[in-house]
Amino acid sequence: MKKDGCVACHAIDKKVIGPAYQEVAAKYKGDKDAATKLVDNVKKGGVGVWGQIPMPPNAQVSDADVKELVAWILTLKK
Ligand code: HEC
């Protein structure tokens, strides 16, 4: 997480530039395709889901790392 630079824009429990991971987990709660969708969005970047600030593509992060990060994020729901 730290090494991939995600923390520059995300925190677990508060909005920084991107949404708090707990909010992401809450939003996708009950969506069985969430993990697949989020892996895709994290790799390619995204905009418009949470606001007008885009997340740049995180292409330098390996597939395995992105999957692990997304799986972890989805466990954070309260
Ligand atoms: C330069 C800032 C920045 C960095 C670096 C960044 N993000 Fe984001 N992230 C954002 C913004 C802004 C959004 C909201 C995009 C939107 O509205 O669609 C976002 C959205 C997300 C979402 C929700 C996507 C969705 O479709 O709902 C996830 C999950 C996420 N980021 C994970 C990560 C992970 C994991 C990393 C590190 C590999 C990372 N982010 C790095 C800014 C960033």
PDB file of N, CA and C and ligand atoms in Angstrom:
ATOM      1  N   MET A   1       0.845  -1.201   0.000  1.00  0.00           N
ATOM      2  CA  MET A   1       0.000   0.000   0.000  1.00  0.00           C
ATOM      3  C   MET A   1       0.877   1.247   0.000  1.00  0.00           C
ATOM      4  N   LYS A   2       1.748   1.345   0.975  1.00  0.00           N
ATOM      5  CA  LYS A   2       2.639   2.501   1.034  1.00  0.00           C
ATOM      6  C   LYS A   2       3.565   2.551  -0.164  1.00  0.00           C
ATOM      7  N   LYS A   3       4.130   1.430  -0.508  1.00  0.00           N
ATOM      8  CA  LYS A   3       5.095   1.435  -1.590  1.00  0.00           C
ATOM      9  C   LYS A   3       4.460   1.762  -2.936  1.00  0.00           C
ATOM     10  N   ASP A   4       3.162   1.522  -3.061  1.00  0.00           N
ATOM     11  CA  ASP A   4       2.500   1.787  -4.326  1.00  0.00           C
ATOM     12  C   ASP A   4       1.993   3.227  -4.450  1.00  0.00           C
ATOM     13  N   GLY A   5       2.195   4.024  -3.423  1.00  0.00           N
ATOM     14  CA  GLY A   5       1.840   5.434  -3.532  1.00  0.00           C
ATOM     15  C   GLY A   5       0.368   5.747  -3.339  1.00  0.00           C
ATOM     16  N   CYS A   6      -0.422   4.745  -3.021  1.00  0.00           N
ATOM     17  CA  CYS A   6      -1.860   4.960  -2.851  1.00  0.00           C
ATOM     18  C   CYS A   6      -2.144   5.926  -1.703  1.00  0.00           C
ATOM     19  N   VAL A   7      -1.310   5.874  -0.674  1.00  0.00           N
ATOM     20  CA  VAL A   7      -1.567   6.683   0.511  1.00  0.00           C
ATOM     21  C   VAL A   7      -1.393   8.178   0.250  1.00  0.00           C
ATOM     22  N   ALA A   8      -0.777   8.534  -0.885  1.00  0.00           N
ATOM     23  CA  ALA A   8      -0.668   9.951  -1.219  1.00  0.00           C
ATOM     24  C   ALA A   8      -2.062  10.542  -1.411  1.00  0.00           C
ATOM     25  N   CYS A   9      -2.993   9.728  -1.832  1.00  0.00           N
ATOM     26  CA  CYS A   9      -4.331  10.221  -2.162  1.00  0.00           C
ATOM     27  C   CYS A   9      -5.442   9.564  -1.357  1.00  0.00           C
ATOM     28  N   HIS A  10      -5.157   8.498  -0.647  1.00  0.00           N
ATOM     29  CA  HIS A  10      -6.198   7.773   0.068  1.00  0.00           C
ATOM     30  C   HIS A  10      -5.813   7.534   1.516  1.00  0.00           C
ATOM     31  N   ALA A  11      -6.803   7.607   2.413  1.00  0.00           N
ATOM     32  CA  ALA A  11      -6.615   7.158   3.778  1.00  0.00           C
ATOM     33  C   ALA A  11      -7.744   6.180   4.074  1.00  0.00           C
ATOM     34  N   ILE A  12      -7.599   5.428   5.148  1.00  0.00           N
ATOM     35  CA  ILE A  12      -8.604   4.412   5.455  1.00  0.00           C
ATOM     36  C   ILE A  12      -9.920   5.054   5.841  1.00  0.00           C
ATOM     37  N   ASP A  13      -9.865   6.079   6.694  1.00  0.00           N
ATOM     38  CA  ASP A  13     -11.116   6.543   7.295  1.00  0.00           C
ATOM     39  C   ASP A  13     -11.439   8.001   7.017  1.00  0.00           C
ATOM     40  N   LYS A  14     -10.655   8.642   6.133  1.00  0.00           N
ATOM     41  CA  LYS A  14     -11.058   9.994   5.763  1.00  0.00           C
ATOM     42  C   LYS A  14     -10.692  10.294   4.318  1.00  0.00           C
ATOM     43  N   LYS A  15     -11.441  11.229   3.740  1.00  0.00           N
ATOM     44  CA  LYS A  15     -11.210  11.602   2.363  1.00  0.00           C
ATOM     45  C   LYS A  15      -9.918  12.408   2.280  1.00  0.00           C
ATOM     46  N   VAL A  16      -9.044  12.079   1.332  1.00  0.00           N
ATOM     47  CA  VAL A  16      -7.868  12.916   1.115  1.00  0.00           C
ATOM     48  C   VAL A  16      -8.106  13.553  -0.254  1.00  0.00           C
ATOM     49  N   ILE A  17      -7.455  13.028  -1.289  1.00  0.00           N
ATOM     50  CA  ILE A  17      -7.809  13.466  -2.648  1.00  0.00           C
ATOM     51  C   ILE A  17      -8.833  12.471  -3.195  1.00  0.00           C
ATOM     52  N   GLY A  18      -8.568  11.223  -2.950  1.00  0.00           N
ATOM     53  CA  GLY A  18      -9.523  10.178  -3.315  1.00  0.00           C
ATOM     54  C   GLY A  18     -10.375   9.834  -2.106  1.00  0.00           C
ATOM     55  N   PRO A  19     -11.418   9.028  -2.319  1.00  0.00           N
ATOM     56  CA  PRO A  19     -12.336   8.648  -1.244  1.00  0.00           C
ATOM     57  C   PRO A  19     -11.663   7.776  -0.180  1.00  0.00           C
ATOM     58  N   ALA A  20     -12.182   7.854   1.052  1.00  0.00           N
ATOM     59  CA  ALA A  20     -11.702   6.981   2.120  1.00  0.00           C
ATOM     60  C   ALA A  20     -11.981   5.529   1.735  1.00  0.00           C
ATOM     61  N   TYR A  21     -11.058   4.655   2.054  1.00  0.00           N
ATOM     62  CA  TYR A  21     -11.252   3.251   1.699  1.00  0.00           C
ATOM     63  C   TYR A  21     -12.486   2.651   2.380  1.00  0.00           C
ATOM     64  N   GLN A  22     -12.792   3.145   3.585  1.00  0.00           N
ATOM     65  CA  GLN A  22     -14.002   2.635   4.241  1.00  0.00           C
ATOM     66  C   GLN A  22     -15.252   3.002   3.447  1.00  0.00           C
ATOM     67  N   GLU A  23     -15.239   4.180   2.824  1.00  0.00           N
ATOM     68  CA  GLU A  23     -16.390   4.567   2.002  1.00  0.00           C
ATOM     69  C   GLU A  23     -16.474   3.713   0.747  1.00  0.00           C
ATOM     70  N   VAL A  24     -15.316   3.403   0.171  1.00  0.00           N
ATOM     71  CA  VAL A  24     -15.297   2.545  -1.010  1.00  0.00           C
ATOM     72  C   VAL A  24     -15.890   1.186  -0.636  1.00  0.00           C
ATOM     73  N   ALA A  25     -15.441   0.638   0.500  1.00  0.00           N
ATOM     74  CA  ALA A  25     -15.943  -0.669   0.932  1.00  0.00           C
ATOM     75  C   ALA A  25     -17.444  -0.623   1.144  1.00  0.00           C
ATOM     76  N   ALA A  26     -17.931   0.465   1.741  1.00  0.00           N
ATOM     77  CA  ALA A  26     -19.368   0.573   2.016  1.00  0.00           C
ATOM     78  C   ALA A  26     -20.161   0.672   0.716  1.00  0.00           C
ATOM     79  N   LYS A  27     -19.617   1.422  -0.229  1.00  0.00           N
ATOM     80  CA  LYS A  27     -20.317   1.630  -1.501  1.00  0.00           C
ATOM     81  C   LYS A  27     -20.500   0.316  -2.257  1.00  0.00           C
ATOM     82  N   TYR A  28     -19.479  -0.533  -2.224  1.00  0.00           N
ATOM     83  CA  TYR A  28     -19.521  -1.751  -3.023  1.00  0.00           C
ATOM     84  C   TYR A  28     -19.950  -2.975  -2.228  1.00  0.00           C
ATOM     85  N   LYS A  29     -20.375  -2.737  -0.998  1.00  0.00           N
ATOM     86  CA  LYS A  29     -20.860  -3.816  -0.146  1.00  0.00           C
ATOM     87  C   LYS A  29     -21.999  -4.559  -0.846  1.00  0.00           C
ATOM     88  N   GLY A  30     -21.928  -5.870  -0.892  1.00  0.00           N
ATOM     89  CA  GLY A  30     -23.014  -6.631  -1.498  1.00  0.00           C
ATOM     90  C   GLY A  30     -22.903  -6.756  -3.010  1.00  0.00           C
ATOM     91  N   ASP A  31     -21.917  -6.115  -3.612  1.00  0.00           N
ATOM     92  CA  ASP A  31     -21.707  -6.228  -5.052  1.00  0.00           C
ATOM     93  C   ASP A  31     -20.686  -7.332  -5.286  1.00  0.00           C
ATOM     94  N   LYS A  32     -21.139  -8.446  -5.842  1.00  0.00           N
ATOM     95  CA  LYS A  32     -20.216  -9.566  -5.941  1.00  0.00           C
ATOM     96  C   LYS A  32     -19.171  -9.359  -7.031  1.00  0.00           C
ATOM     97  N   ASP A  33     -19.383  -8.418  -7.910  1.00  0.00           N
ATOM     98  CA  ASP A  33     -18.389  -8.129  -8.932  1.00  0.00           C
ATOM     99  C   ASP A  33     -17.441  -7.016  -8.518  1.00  0.00           C
ATOM    100  N   ALA A  34     -17.603  -6.522  -7.294  1.00  0.00           N
ATOM    101  CA  ALA A  34     -16.841  -5.352  -6.850  1.00  0.00           C
ATOM    102  C   ALA A  34     -15.341  -5.550  -7.022  1.00  0.00           C
ATOM    103  N   ALA A  35     -14.830  -6.699  -6.614  1.00  0.00           N
ATOM    104  CA  ALA A  35     -13.385  -6.911  -6.658  1.00  0.00           C
ATOM    105  C   ALA A  35     -12.871  -6.784  -8.090  1.00  0.00           C
ATOM    106  N   THR A  36     -13.552  -7.422  -9.033  1.00  0.00           N
ATOM    107  CA  THR A  36     -13.135  -7.364 -10.435  1.00  0.00           C
ATOM    108  C   THR A  36     -13.183  -5.940 -10.963  1.00  0.00           C
ATOM    109  N   LYS A  37     -14.291  -5.263 -10.680  1.00  0.00           N
ATOM    110  CA  LYS A  37     -14.470  -3.894 -11.161  1.00  0.00           C
ATOM    111  C   LYS A  37     -13.410  -2.965 -10.598  1.00  0.00           C
ATOM    112  N   LEU A  38     -13.170  -3.083  -9.299  1.00  0.00           N
ATOM    113  CA  LEU A  38     -12.229  -2.173  -8.653  1.00  0.00           C
ATOM    114  C   LEU A  38     -10.800  -2.418  -9.115  1.00  0.00           C
ATOM    115  N   VAL A  39     -10.442  -3.680  -9.332  1.00  0.00           N
ATOM    116  CA  VAL A  39      -9.097  -3.967  -9.832  1.00  0.00           C
ATOM    117  C   VAL A  39      -8.909  -3.236 -11.160  1.00  0.00           C
ATOM    118  N   ASP A  40      -9.925  -3.323 -12.003  1.00  0.00           N
ATOM    119  CA  ASP A  40      -9.884  -2.658 -13.287  1.00  0.00           C
ATOM    120  C   ASP A  40      -9.761  -1.136 -13.131  1.00  0.00           C
ATOM    121  N   ASN A  41     -10.596  -0.568 -12.265  1.00  0.00           N
ATOM    122  CA  ASN A  41     -10.585   0.880 -12.094  1.00  0.00           C
ATOM    123  C   ASN A  41      -9.270   1.371 -11.495  1.00  0.00           C
ATOM    124  N   VAL A  42      -8.714   0.592 -10.584  1.00  0.00           N
ATOM    125  CA  VAL A  42      -7.456   1.025  -9.974  1.00  0.00           C
ATOM    126  C   VAL A  42      -6.338   0.990 -11.015  1.00  0.00           C
ATOM    127  N   LYS A  43      -6.315  -0.025 -11.846  1.00  0.00           N
ATOM    128  CA  LYS A  43      -5.253  -0.132 -12.841  1.00  0.00           C
ATOM    129  C   LYS A  43      -5.350   0.948 -13.913  1.00  0.00           C
ATOM    130  N   LYS A  44      -6.564   1.190 -14.372  1.00  0.00           N
ATOM    131  CA  LYS A  44      -6.721   2.130 -15.481  1.00  0.00           C
ATOM    132  C   LYS A  44      -6.950   3.552 -15.011  1.00  0.00           C
ATOM    133  N   GLY A  45      -7.243   3.721 -13.736  1.00  0.00           N
ATOM    134  CA  GLY A  45      -7.621   5.028 -13.238  1.00  0.00           C
ATOM    135  C   GLY A  45      -9.109   5.214 -13.458  1.00  0.00           C
ATOM    136  N   GLY A  46      -9.661   6.249 -12.859  1.00  0.00           N
ATOM    137  CA  GLY A  46     -11.096   6.439 -13.023  1.00  0.00           C
ATOM    138  C   GLY A  46     -11.470   7.848 -12.638  1.00  0.00           C
ATOM    139  N   VAL A  47     -12.675   8.236 -13.038  1.00  0.00           N
ATOM    140  CA  VAL A  47     -13.184   9.552 -12.674  1.00  0.00           C
ATOM    141  C   VAL A  47     -14.700   9.487 -12.703  1.00  0.00           C
ATOM    142  N   GLY A  48     -15.339  10.343 -11.928  1.00  0.00           N
ATOM    143  CA  GLY A  48     -16.787  10.465 -12.036  1.00  0.00           C
ATOM    144  C   GLY A  48     -17.569   9.579 -11.095  1.00  0.00           C
ATOM    145  N   VAL A  49     -16.901   8.607 -10.457  1.00  0.00           N
ATOM    146  CA  VAL A  49     -17.625   7.785  -9.500  1.00  0.00           C
ATOM    147  C   VAL A  49     -17.780   8.548  -8.184  1.00  0.00           C
ATOM    148  N   TRP A  50     -16.719   9.263  -7.812  1.00  0.00           N
ATOM    149  CA  TRP A  50     -16.687   9.937  -6.510  1.00  0.00           C
ATOM    150  C   TRP A  50     -16.631  11.451  -6.631  1.00  0.00           C
ATOM    151  N   GLY A  51     -16.468  11.945  -7.825  1.00  0.00           N
ATOM    152  CA  GLY A  51     -16.348  13.380  -7.992  1.00  0.00           C
ATOM    153  C   GLY A  51     -15.581  13.671  -9.258  1.00  0.00           C
ATOM    154  N   GLN A  52     -15.149  14.894  -9.394  1.00  0.00           N
ATOM    155  CA  GLN A  52     -14.527  15.290 -10.647  1.00  0.00           C
ATOM    156  C   GLN A  52     -13.013  15.158 -10.653  1.00  0.00           C
ATOM    157  N   ILE A  53     -12.441  14.779  -9.515  1.00  0.00           N
ATOM    158  CA  ILE A  53     -10.991  14.609  -9.498  1.00  0.00           C
ATOM    159  C   ILE A  53     -10.670  13.195  -9.965  1.00  0.00           C
ATOM    160  N   PRO A  54      -9.894  13.041 -11.016  1.00  0.00           N
ATOM    161  CA  PRO A  54      -9.606  11.694 -11.506  1.00  0.00           C
ATOM    162  C   PRO A  54      -8.509  11.002 -10.710  1.00  0.00           C
ATOM    163  N   MET A  55      -8.578   9.674 -10.665  1.00  0.00           N
ATOM    164  CA  MET A  55      -7.440   8.907 -10.170  1.00  0.00           C
ATOM    165  C   MET A  55      -6.618   8.529 -11.391  1.00  0.00           C
ATOM    166  N   PRO A  56      -5.346   8.853 -11.393  1.00  0.00           N
ATOM    167  CA  PRO A  56      -4.512   8.486 -12.548  1.00  0.00           C
ATOM    168  C   PRO A  56      -4.344   6.978 -12.604  1.00  0.00           C
ATOM    169  N   PRO A  57      -4.039   6.438 -13.776  1.00  0.00           N
ATOM    170  CA  PRO A  57      -3.823   4.996 -13.884  1.00  0.00           C
ATOM    171  C   PRO A  57      -2.646   4.566 -13.016  1.00  0.00           C
ATOM    172  N   ASN A  58      -2.803   3.415 -12.369  1.00  0.00           N
ATOM    173  CA  ASN A  58      -1.707   2.906 -11.537  1.00  0.00           C
ATOM    174  C   ASN A  58      -1.066   1.714 -12.250  1.00  0.00           C
ATOM    175  N   ALA A  59      -0.595   1.964 -13.460  1.00  0.00           N
ATOM    176  CA  ALA A  59      -0.117   0.882 -14.311  1.00  0.00           C
ATOM    177  C   ALA A  59       1.177   0.254 -13.811  1.00  0.00           C
ATOM    178  N   GLN A  60       1.883   0.985 -12.963  1.00  0.00           N
ATOM    179  CA  GLN A  60       3.161   0.458 -12.474  1.00  0.00           C
ATOM    180  C   GLN A  60       2.975  -0.594 -11.387  1.00  0.00           C
ATOM    181  N   VAL A  61       1.763  -0.648 -10.852  1.00  0.00           N
ATOM    182  CA  VAL A  61       1.491  -1.592  -9.775  1.00  0.00           C
ATOM    183  C   VAL A  61       1.135  -2.952 -10.382  1.00  0.00           C
ATOM    184  N   SER A  62       1.719  -4.024  -9.880  1.00  0.00           N
ATOM    185  CA  SER A  62       1.481  -5.339 -10.468  1.00  0.00           C
ATOM    186  C   SER A  62       0.057  -5.805 -10.205  1.00  0.00           C
ATOM    187  N   ASP A  63      -0.450  -6.655 -11.098  1.00  0.00           N
ATOM    188  CA  ASP A  63      -1.796  -7.218 -10.954  1.00  0.00           C
ATOM    189  C   ASP A  63      -2.005  -7.836  -9.578  1.00  0.00           C
ATOM    190  N   ALA A  64      -1.011  -8.581  -9.145  1.00  0.00           N
ATOM    191  CA  ALA A  64      -1.134  -9.268  -7.867  1.00  0.00           C
ATOM    192  C   ALA A  64      -1.286  -8.258  -6.730  1.00  0.00           C
ATOM    193  N   ASP A  65      -0.520  -7.181  -6.809  1.00  0.00           N
ATOM    194  CA  ASP A  65      -0.598  -6.149  -5.773  1.00  0.00           C
ATOM    195  C   ASP A  65      -1.961  -5.470  -5.780  1.00  0.00           C
ATOM    196  N   VAL A  66      -2.457  -5.140  -6.971  1.00  0.00           N
ATOM    197  CA  VAL A  66      -3.749  -4.466  -7.061  1.00  0.00           C
ATOM    198  C   VAL A  66      -4.841  -5.371  -6.482  1.00  0.00           C
ATOM    199  N   LYS A  67      -4.811  -6.634  -6.827  1.00  0.00           N
ATOM    200  CA  LYS A  67      -5.809  -7.573  -6.309  1.00  0.00           C
ATOM    201  C   LYS A  67      -5.779  -7.629  -4.795  1.00  0.00           C
ATOM    202  N   GLU A  68      -4.562  -7.670  -4.266  1.00  0.00           N
ATOM    203  CA  GLU A  68      -4.410  -7.734  -2.819  1.00  0.00           C
ATOM    204  C   GLU A  68      -4.937  -6.459  -2.155  1.00  0.00           C
ATOM    205  N   LEU A  69      -4.609  -5.321  -2.767  1.00  0.00           N
ATOM    206  CA  LEU A  69      -5.060  -4.043  -2.214  1.00  0.00           C
ATOM    207  C   LEU A  69      -6.583  -3.945  -2.231  1.00  0.00           C
ATOM    208  N   VAL A  70      -7.179  -4.330  -3.349  1.00  0.00           N
ATOM    209  CA  VAL A  70      -8.633  -4.247  -3.471  1.00  0.00           C
ATOM    210  C   VAL A  70      -9.305  -5.202  -2.474  1.00  0.00           C
ATOM    211  N   ALA A  71      -8.769  -6.405  -2.364  1.00  0.00           N
ATOM    212  CA  ALA A  71      -9.342  -7.364  -1.421  1.00  0.00           C
ATOM    213  C   ALA A  71      -9.281  -6.801  -0.002  1.00  0.00           C
ATOM    214  N   TRP A  72      -8.176  -6.160   0.295  1.00  0.00           N
ATOM    215  CA  TRP A  72      -8.008  -5.563   1.623  1.00  0.00           C
ATOM    216  C   TRP A  72      -8.996  -4.406   1.822  1.00  0.00           C
ATOM    217  N   ILE A  73      -9.110  -3.544   0.815  1.00  0.00           N
ATOM    218  CA  ILE A  73     -10.018  -2.401   0.923  1.00  0.00           C
ATOM    219  C   ILE A  73     -11.439  -2.889   1.210  1.00  0.00           C
ATOM    220  N   LEU A  74     -11.843  -3.946   0.519  1.00  0.00           N
ATOM    221  CA  LEU A  74     -13.218  -4.438   0.676  1.00  0.00           C
ATOM    222  C   LEU A  74     -13.470  -5.071   2.048  1.00  0.00           C
ATOM    223  N   THR A  75     -12.417  -5.339   2.797  1.00  0.00           N
ATOM    224  CA  THR A  75     -12.633  -5.856   4.155  1.00  0.00           C
ATOM    225  C   THR A  75     -12.843  -4.731   5.166  1.00  0.00           C
ATOM    226  N   LEU A  76     -12.715  -3.483   4.727  1.00  0.00           N
ATOM    227  CA  LEU A  76     -12.696  -2.372   5.680  1.00  0.00           C
ATOM    228  C   LEU A  76     -14.075  -1.859   6.068  1.00  0.00           C
ATOM    229  N   LYS A  77     -15.118  -2.373   5.439  1.00  0.00           N
ATOM    230  CA  LYS A  77     -16.445  -1.831   5.739  1.00  0.00           C
ATOM    231  C   LYS A  77     -16.782  -2.032   7.204  1.00  0.00           C
ATOM    232  N   LYS A  78     -17.481  -1.023   7.731  1.00  0.00           N
ATOM    233  CA  LYS A  78     -17.797  -1.049   9.155  1.00  0.00           C
ATOM    234  C   LYS A  78     -19.008  -1.925   9.419  1.00  0.00           C
TER     235      LYS A  78
HETATM  236  C1  HEC B   1      -3.156  10.957  -7.443  1.00  0.00           C
HETATM  237  C2  HEC B   1      -4.077  10.523  -6.438  1.00  0.00           C
HETATM  238  C3  HEC B   1      -4.431   9.032  -6.340  1.00  0.00           C
HETATM  239  C4  HEC B   1      -3.575   7.950  -6.227  1.00  0.00           C
HETATM  240  C5  HEC B   1      -2.044   7.931  -6.251  1.00  0.00           C
HETATM  241  C6  HEC B   1      -4.422   6.786  -6.066  1.00  0.00           C
HETATM  242  N1  HEC B   1      -5.747   7.152  -6.091  1.00  0.00           N
HETATM  243 FE1  HEC B   1      -7.370   5.888  -5.894  1.00  0.00          FE
HETATM  244  N2  HEC B   1      -8.632   7.448  -6.288  1.00  0.00           N
HETATM  245  C7  HEC B   1      -8.261   8.775  -6.453  1.00  0.00           C
HETATM  246  C8  HEC B   1      -9.443   9.557  -6.801  1.00  0.00           C
HETATM  247  C9  HEC B   1      -9.459  11.055  -7.055  1.00  0.00           C
HETATM  248  C10 HEC B   1     -10.531   8.628  -6.856  1.00  0.00           C
HETATM  249  C11 HEC B   1     -11.986   8.926  -7.240  1.00  0.00           C
HETATM  250  C12 HEC B   1     -12.170   8.674  -8.735  1.00  0.00           C
HETATM  251  C13 HEC B   1     -13.589   8.781  -9.181  1.00  0.00           C
HETATM  252  O1  HEC B   1     -14.328   9.695  -8.779  1.00  0.00           O
HETATM  253  O2  HEC B   1     -14.002   7.918  -9.986  1.00  0.00           O
HETATM  254  C14 HEC B   1      -9.983   7.325  -6.515  1.00  0.00           C
HETATM  255  C15 HEC B   1     -10.740   6.150  -6.427  1.00  0.00           C
HETATM  256  C16 HEC B   1     -10.266   4.922  -5.974  1.00  0.00           C
HETATM  257  C17 HEC B   1     -11.064   3.733  -5.753  1.00  0.00           C
HETATM  258  C18 HEC B   1     -12.575   3.610  -6.008  1.00  0.00           C
HETATM  259  C19 HEC B   1     -12.767   3.360  -7.507  1.00  0.00           C
HETATM  260  C20 HEC B   1     -14.196   3.216  -7.900  1.00  0.00           C
HETATM  261  O3  HEC B   1     -14.420   2.893  -9.082  1.00  0.00           O
HETATM  262  O4  HEC B   1     -15.122   3.387  -7.079  1.00  0.00           O
HETATM  263  C21 HEC B   1     -10.225   2.746  -5.313  1.00  0.00           C
HETATM  264  C22 HEC B   1     -10.596   1.305  -4.949  1.00  0.00           C
HETATM  265  C23 HEC B   1      -8.897   3.313  -5.273  1.00  0.00           C
HETATM  266  N3  HEC B   1      -8.947   4.628  -5.686  1.00  0.00           N
HETATM  267  C24 HEC B   1      -7.760   2.618  -4.890  1.00  0.00           C
HETATM  268  C25 HEC B   1      -6.453   3.091  -5.082  1.00  0.00           C
HETATM  269  C26 HEC B   1      -5.253   2.260  -4.926  1.00  0.00           C
HETATM  270  C27 HEC B   1      -5.254   0.810  -4.467  1.00  0.00           C
HETATM  271  C28 HEC B   1      -4.194   3.060  -5.226  1.00  0.00           C
HETATM  272  C29 HEC B   1      -2.700   2.674  -5.275  1.00  0.00           C
HETATM  273  C30 HEC B   1      -2.334   1.597  -6.191  1.00  0.00           C
HETATM  274  C31 HEC B   1      -4.718   4.379  -5.551  1.00  0.00           C
HETATM  275  N4  HEC B   1      -6.079   4.347  -5.468  1.00  0.00           N
HETATM  276  C32 HEC B   1      -3.930   5.488  -5.898  1.00  0.00           C
HETATM  277  C33 HEC B   1      -6.962   9.283  -6.320  1.00  0.00           C
HETATM  278  C34 HEC B   1      -5.795   8.515  -6.257  1.00  0.00           C
END
